Structures are given as C-alpha cells and as structure tokens.
Short mmCIF file of C-alpha atoms in Angstrom, two decimals:
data_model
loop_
_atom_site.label_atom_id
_atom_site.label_comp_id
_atom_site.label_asym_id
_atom_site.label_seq_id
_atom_site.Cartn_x
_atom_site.Cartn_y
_atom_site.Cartn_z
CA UNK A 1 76.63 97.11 67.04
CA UNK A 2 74.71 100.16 68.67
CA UNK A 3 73.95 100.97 72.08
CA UNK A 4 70.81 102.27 73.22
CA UNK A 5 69.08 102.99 76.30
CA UNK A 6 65.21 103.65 77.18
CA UNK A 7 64.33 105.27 80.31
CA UNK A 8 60.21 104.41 81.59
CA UNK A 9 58.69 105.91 84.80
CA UNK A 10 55.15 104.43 86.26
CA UNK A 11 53.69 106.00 89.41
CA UNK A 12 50.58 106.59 91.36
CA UNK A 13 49.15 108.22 94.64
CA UNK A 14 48.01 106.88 97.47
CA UNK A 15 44.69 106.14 97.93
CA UNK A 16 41.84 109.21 99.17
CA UNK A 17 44.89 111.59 99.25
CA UNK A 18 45.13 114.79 97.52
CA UNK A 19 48.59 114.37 95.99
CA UNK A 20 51.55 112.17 96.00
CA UNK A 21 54.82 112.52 98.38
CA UNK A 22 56.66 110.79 95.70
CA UNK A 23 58.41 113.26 93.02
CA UNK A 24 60.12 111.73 89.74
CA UNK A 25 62.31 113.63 87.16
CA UNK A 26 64.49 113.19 84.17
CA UNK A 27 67.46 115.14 83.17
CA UNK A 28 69.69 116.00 81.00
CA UNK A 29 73.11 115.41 81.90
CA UNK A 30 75.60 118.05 80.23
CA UNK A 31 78.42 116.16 79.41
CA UNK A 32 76.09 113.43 77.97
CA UNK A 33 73.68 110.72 79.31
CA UNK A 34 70.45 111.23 81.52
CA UNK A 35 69.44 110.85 85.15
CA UNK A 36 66.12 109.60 86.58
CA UNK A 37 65.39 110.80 89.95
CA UNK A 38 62.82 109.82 92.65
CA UNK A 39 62.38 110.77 96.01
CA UNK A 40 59.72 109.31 98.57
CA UNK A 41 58.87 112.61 101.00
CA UNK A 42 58.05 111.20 104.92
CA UNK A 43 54.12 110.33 105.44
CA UNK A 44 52.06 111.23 102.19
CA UNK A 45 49.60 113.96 100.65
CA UNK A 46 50.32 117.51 100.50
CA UNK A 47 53.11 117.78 103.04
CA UNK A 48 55.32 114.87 101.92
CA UNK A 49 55.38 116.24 98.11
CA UNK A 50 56.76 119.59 99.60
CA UNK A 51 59.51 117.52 100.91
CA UNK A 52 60.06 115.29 97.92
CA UNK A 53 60.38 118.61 95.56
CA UNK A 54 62.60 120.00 97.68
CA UNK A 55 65.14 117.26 97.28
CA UNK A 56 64.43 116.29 93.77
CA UNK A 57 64.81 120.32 92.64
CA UNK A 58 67.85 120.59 94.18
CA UNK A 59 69.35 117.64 92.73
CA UNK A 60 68.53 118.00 89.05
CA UNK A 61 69.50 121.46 89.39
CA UNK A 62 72.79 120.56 90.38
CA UNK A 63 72.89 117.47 87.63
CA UNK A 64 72.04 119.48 84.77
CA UNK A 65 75.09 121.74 86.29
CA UNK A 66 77.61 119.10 86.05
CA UNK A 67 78.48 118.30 89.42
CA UNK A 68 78.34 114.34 90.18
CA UNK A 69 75.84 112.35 91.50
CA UNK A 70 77.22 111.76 94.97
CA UNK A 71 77.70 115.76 95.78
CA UNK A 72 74.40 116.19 94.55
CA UNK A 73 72.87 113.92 96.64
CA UNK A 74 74.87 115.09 99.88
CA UNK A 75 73.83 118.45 99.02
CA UNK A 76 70.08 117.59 98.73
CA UNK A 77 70.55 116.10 102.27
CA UNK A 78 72.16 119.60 103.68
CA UNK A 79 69.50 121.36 101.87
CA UNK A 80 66.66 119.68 103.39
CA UNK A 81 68.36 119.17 106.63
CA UNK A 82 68.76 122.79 107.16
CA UNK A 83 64.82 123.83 105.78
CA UNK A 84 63.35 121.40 107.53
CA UNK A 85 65.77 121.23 110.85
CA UNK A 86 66.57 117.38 110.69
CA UNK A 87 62.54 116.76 111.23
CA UNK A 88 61.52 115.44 108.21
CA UNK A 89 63.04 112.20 105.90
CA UNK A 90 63.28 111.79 102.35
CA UNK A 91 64.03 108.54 100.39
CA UNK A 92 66.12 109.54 97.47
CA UNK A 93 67.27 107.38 93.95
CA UNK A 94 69.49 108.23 91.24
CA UNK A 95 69.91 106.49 88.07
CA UNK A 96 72.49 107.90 85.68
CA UNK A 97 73.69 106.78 82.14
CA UNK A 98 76.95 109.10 82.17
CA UNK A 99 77.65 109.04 78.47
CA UNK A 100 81.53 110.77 79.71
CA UNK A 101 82.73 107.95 81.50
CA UNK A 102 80.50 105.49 79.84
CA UNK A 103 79.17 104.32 82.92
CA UNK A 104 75.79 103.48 84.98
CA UNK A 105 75.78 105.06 88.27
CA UNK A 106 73.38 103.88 91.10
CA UNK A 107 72.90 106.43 94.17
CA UNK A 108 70.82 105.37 97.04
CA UNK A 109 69.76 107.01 100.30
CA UNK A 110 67.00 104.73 100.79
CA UNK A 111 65.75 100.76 102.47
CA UNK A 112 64.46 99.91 99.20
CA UNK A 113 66.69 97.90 96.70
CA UNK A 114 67.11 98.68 93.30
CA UNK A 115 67.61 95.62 91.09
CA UNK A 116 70.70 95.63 88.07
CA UNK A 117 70.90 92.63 86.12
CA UNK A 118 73.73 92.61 83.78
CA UNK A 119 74.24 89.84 81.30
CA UNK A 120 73.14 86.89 83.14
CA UNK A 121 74.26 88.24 86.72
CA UNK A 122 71.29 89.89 89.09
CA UNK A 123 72.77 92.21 91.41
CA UNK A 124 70.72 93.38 94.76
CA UNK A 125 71.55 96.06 95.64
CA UNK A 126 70.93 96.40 99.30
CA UNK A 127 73.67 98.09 101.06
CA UNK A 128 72.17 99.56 103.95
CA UNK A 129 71.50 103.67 103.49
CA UNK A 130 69.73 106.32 105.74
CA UNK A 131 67.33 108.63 104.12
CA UNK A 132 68.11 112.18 103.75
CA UNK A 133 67.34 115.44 106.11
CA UNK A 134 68.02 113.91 109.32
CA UNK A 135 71.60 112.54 110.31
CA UNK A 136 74.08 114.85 109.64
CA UNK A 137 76.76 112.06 108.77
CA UNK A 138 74.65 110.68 106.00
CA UNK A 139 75.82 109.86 102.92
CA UNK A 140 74.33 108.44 99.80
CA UNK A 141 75.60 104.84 98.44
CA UNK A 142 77.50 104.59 95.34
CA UNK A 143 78.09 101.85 92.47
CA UNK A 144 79.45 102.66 89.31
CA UNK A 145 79.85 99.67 86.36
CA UNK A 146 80.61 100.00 82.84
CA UNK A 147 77.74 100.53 80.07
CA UNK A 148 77.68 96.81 78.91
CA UNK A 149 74.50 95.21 77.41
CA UNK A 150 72.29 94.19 78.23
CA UNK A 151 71.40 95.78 81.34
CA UNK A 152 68.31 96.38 83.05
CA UNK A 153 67.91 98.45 86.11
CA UNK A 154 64.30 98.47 88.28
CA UNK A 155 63.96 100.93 91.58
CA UNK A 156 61.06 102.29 93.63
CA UNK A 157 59.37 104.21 96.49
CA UNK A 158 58.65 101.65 99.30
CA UNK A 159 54.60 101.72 97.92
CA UNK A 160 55.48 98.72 95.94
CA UNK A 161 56.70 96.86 98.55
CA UNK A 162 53.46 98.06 100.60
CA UNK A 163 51.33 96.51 97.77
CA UNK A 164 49.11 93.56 99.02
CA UNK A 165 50.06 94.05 102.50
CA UNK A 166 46.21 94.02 103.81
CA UNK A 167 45.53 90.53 101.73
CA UNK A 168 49.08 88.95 102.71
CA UNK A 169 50.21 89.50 99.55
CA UNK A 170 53.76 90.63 97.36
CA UNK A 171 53.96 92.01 94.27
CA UNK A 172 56.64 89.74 92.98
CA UNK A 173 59.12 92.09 91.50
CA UNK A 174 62.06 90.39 91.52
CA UNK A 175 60.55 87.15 89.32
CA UNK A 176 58.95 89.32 86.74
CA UNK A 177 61.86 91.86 86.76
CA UNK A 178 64.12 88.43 85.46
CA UNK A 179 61.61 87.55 83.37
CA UNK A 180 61.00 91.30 81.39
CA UNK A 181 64.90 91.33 81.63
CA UNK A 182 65.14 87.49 79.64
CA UNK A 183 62.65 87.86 77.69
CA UNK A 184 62.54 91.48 76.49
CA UNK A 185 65.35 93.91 77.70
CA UNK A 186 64.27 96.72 75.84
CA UNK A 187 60.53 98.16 76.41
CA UNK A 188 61.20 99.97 80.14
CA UNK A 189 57.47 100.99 79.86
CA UNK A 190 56.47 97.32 79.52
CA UNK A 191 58.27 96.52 82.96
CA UNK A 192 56.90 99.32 84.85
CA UNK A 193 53.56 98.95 83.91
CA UNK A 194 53.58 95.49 84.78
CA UNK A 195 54.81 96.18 88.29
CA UNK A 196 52.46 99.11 88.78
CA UNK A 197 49.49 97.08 87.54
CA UNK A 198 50.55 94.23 89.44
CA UNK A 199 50.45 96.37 92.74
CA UNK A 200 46.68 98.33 91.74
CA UNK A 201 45.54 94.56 91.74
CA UNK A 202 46.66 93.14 94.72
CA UNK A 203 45.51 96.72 96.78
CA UNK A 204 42.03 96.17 94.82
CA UNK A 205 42.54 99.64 93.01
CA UNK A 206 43.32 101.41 96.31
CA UNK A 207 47.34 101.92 96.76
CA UNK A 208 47.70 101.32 100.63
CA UNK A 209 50.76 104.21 99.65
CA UNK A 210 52.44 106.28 97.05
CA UNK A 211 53.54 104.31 94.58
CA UNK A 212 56.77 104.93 91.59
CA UNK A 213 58.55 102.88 89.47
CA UNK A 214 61.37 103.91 87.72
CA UNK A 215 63.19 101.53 84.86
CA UNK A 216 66.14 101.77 83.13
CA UNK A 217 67.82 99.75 80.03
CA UNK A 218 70.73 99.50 78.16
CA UNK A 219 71.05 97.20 74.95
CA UNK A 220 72.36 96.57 71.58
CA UNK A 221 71.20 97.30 68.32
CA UNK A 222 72.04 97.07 64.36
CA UNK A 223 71.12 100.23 63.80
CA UNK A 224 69.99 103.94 65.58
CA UNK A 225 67.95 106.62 63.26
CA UNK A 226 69.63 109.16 66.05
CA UNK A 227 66.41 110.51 67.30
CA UNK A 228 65.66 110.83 70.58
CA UNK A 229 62.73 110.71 71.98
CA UNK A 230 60.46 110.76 75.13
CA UNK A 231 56.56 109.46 75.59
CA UNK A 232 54.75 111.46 78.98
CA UNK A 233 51.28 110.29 79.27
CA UNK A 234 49.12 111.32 82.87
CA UNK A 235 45.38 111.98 83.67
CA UNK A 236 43.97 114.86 84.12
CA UNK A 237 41.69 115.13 87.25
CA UNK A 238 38.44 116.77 87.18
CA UNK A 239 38.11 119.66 88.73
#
C-alpha cells in the first residue's frame, strides 16, 4: 500500500470590506512534505491583511529554508512584534506533512481548534495559545504524530466560528468533519467547501468575518502515477 496526501484551502472575505485579513499559503518543504499556512491579521480589511502577510511571508520563507516549524513560528512572532511594537495580533496555523521524519506537525498560536482524527480517534486540539505580536513570552503549541492513515486534519480563522452568530446559529463543523472523515477521507476540497458553504448560508451570503478553511489528508492507496499536482481556482473582481 501507498500513501498519499491532498492538501484543500476554502476562504472568503468579510462582508462590504475591501480585502481579507486572513492570508493562506502552501509550501514546499525542502527536505520533503508541504506546509499550509494561515494567519488571521487583528480587525479586518486592508489593515489586517498587512498584518497577516507579514507573518505568513516570514514563515514560509523560513519553511522553504529548512528551519522547523516551531522557530519559524517564534520568529514570525519577533518579527511582527518588533514592526508593529506589540500593538497588533495575529492568529497563526501550521500544518506540515514532514516527509523526513514522516510525521504531521500541528503549530498553533491561536483560540481556534484544529480537529485531527486518526483512525477512529478525534483529537481536539485545544491547548490554550496566545496569538502572535504581542507578549513577548509567547510561544506557538506543538504536536507531532506519525504519518498513519487515515488521517484527516480541519483548521480555521475564527470566521467560521462567527458564522450564524446574528440568527443563533453554528456551523456544525465538528459533525460533518466526522462524517467527510468516515465517509470519504480523501477529497480535502469536498470538506472545505462544505464548511465554507455551510457558513455563506447561515450568514445569508454576508460573512459576519473573514473566513478560511484549510484541510489536510493522509490515506492509503494501491497505486500512485507519481504526479503531483495542485487545483487554484478564485474570482476575479470587476474592476
């Protein structure tokens, strides 16, 4: 048996706002494997997506350099500390297939939980993290497991959590995140366009915030042609 792993990304601005404060990127890691990163600038529009490149250039810079997760994050968090003069926050996620240890890494400086569910086992993870720029002591929170399918892994920016909040309303993540992960366990698009779609419904088309979801399996197959591949598809606004 192969192992393969699909990487999907689903995101959307706030409503009546010029541009997102979330930022989302995928890189290369050298020694093997990929990283998807996300980080949720403070407030939205124009000012937060200064802040959320600021963080999310700085880390894949250092990824695609080799240095680990962890330092990358900390780093980031200097970075933006010292720009910025502990003023502004940044959410930040990291989800890494390191294809050198043969491992999943999960960094978080964020409230949010990200969601692994290995096997049959869901695992919250919850521990509590500060977000960067502001607390010099803070440090990002690290788990590490061994690839081992299947494994699914869901995170986002806090605008899924904010879905439905003006019709007393969730978007029910963690039920259709089983569900995707029992039933399927392969497509990540099909799981993050369900949560994303879910959300646009219960804010009646109008995200109450800046919205990304980022999701990440691991499974078994018979057989791998080799290629790799990658599917980007975004609207184009009118000018």
């Amino acid at each position: 048996m192969k192992v393969e792993v699909q990487a999907a990304v689903a995101k959307i601005k706030k409503y009546a706002v010029s541009e997102s404060g979330d930022t989302v990127e995928i890189v290369e890691r050298p020694f093997g494997g990929l990283s998807l990163v996300l980080a949720d600038g403070q407030r939205s529009g124009r000012s937060a997506k200064l802040v959320s490149n600021i963080v999310v250039r700085k880390v894949i810079s250092l990824l695609s350099e080799g240095v680990r997760d962890g330092a990358a994050a900390r780093a980031a968090h200097d970075y933006l500390r010292l720009q910025r003069g502990g003023k502004v926050s940044a959410d930040l996620v990291i989800l890494s297939v390191d294809l050198r240890t043969r491992t999943l890494v999960i960094s978080r400086n964020t409230r949010t939980p990200v969601l692994l569910a290995v096997g049959d086992e869901l695992i919250r993870l919850e521990e509590e993290s500060e977000p960067l720029g502001v607390r010099s002591s803070t440090r990002p929170v690290i788990r590490e497991w061994a690839l081992s399918p299947p494994m699914t892994v869901l995170a986002f920016s806090d605008g899924l959590l904010d879905a439905g909040t003006r019709v007393g309303q969730r978007v029910p993540y963690e039920e259709l995140f089983l569900r995707f992960h029992r039933e399927n366990g392969r497509d990540a698009h099909v799981l993050a366009d369900t949560l994303l779609e879910q959300a646009l419904q219960l804010d009646q088309g109008r995200p109450v915030d800046d919205t990304s979801v980022l999701v990440l399996t691991v499974y078994h197959v018979q057989e791998t042609d080799g290629i790799r591949r990658m599917h980007v598809r975004f609207p184009v606004p009118p000018v």
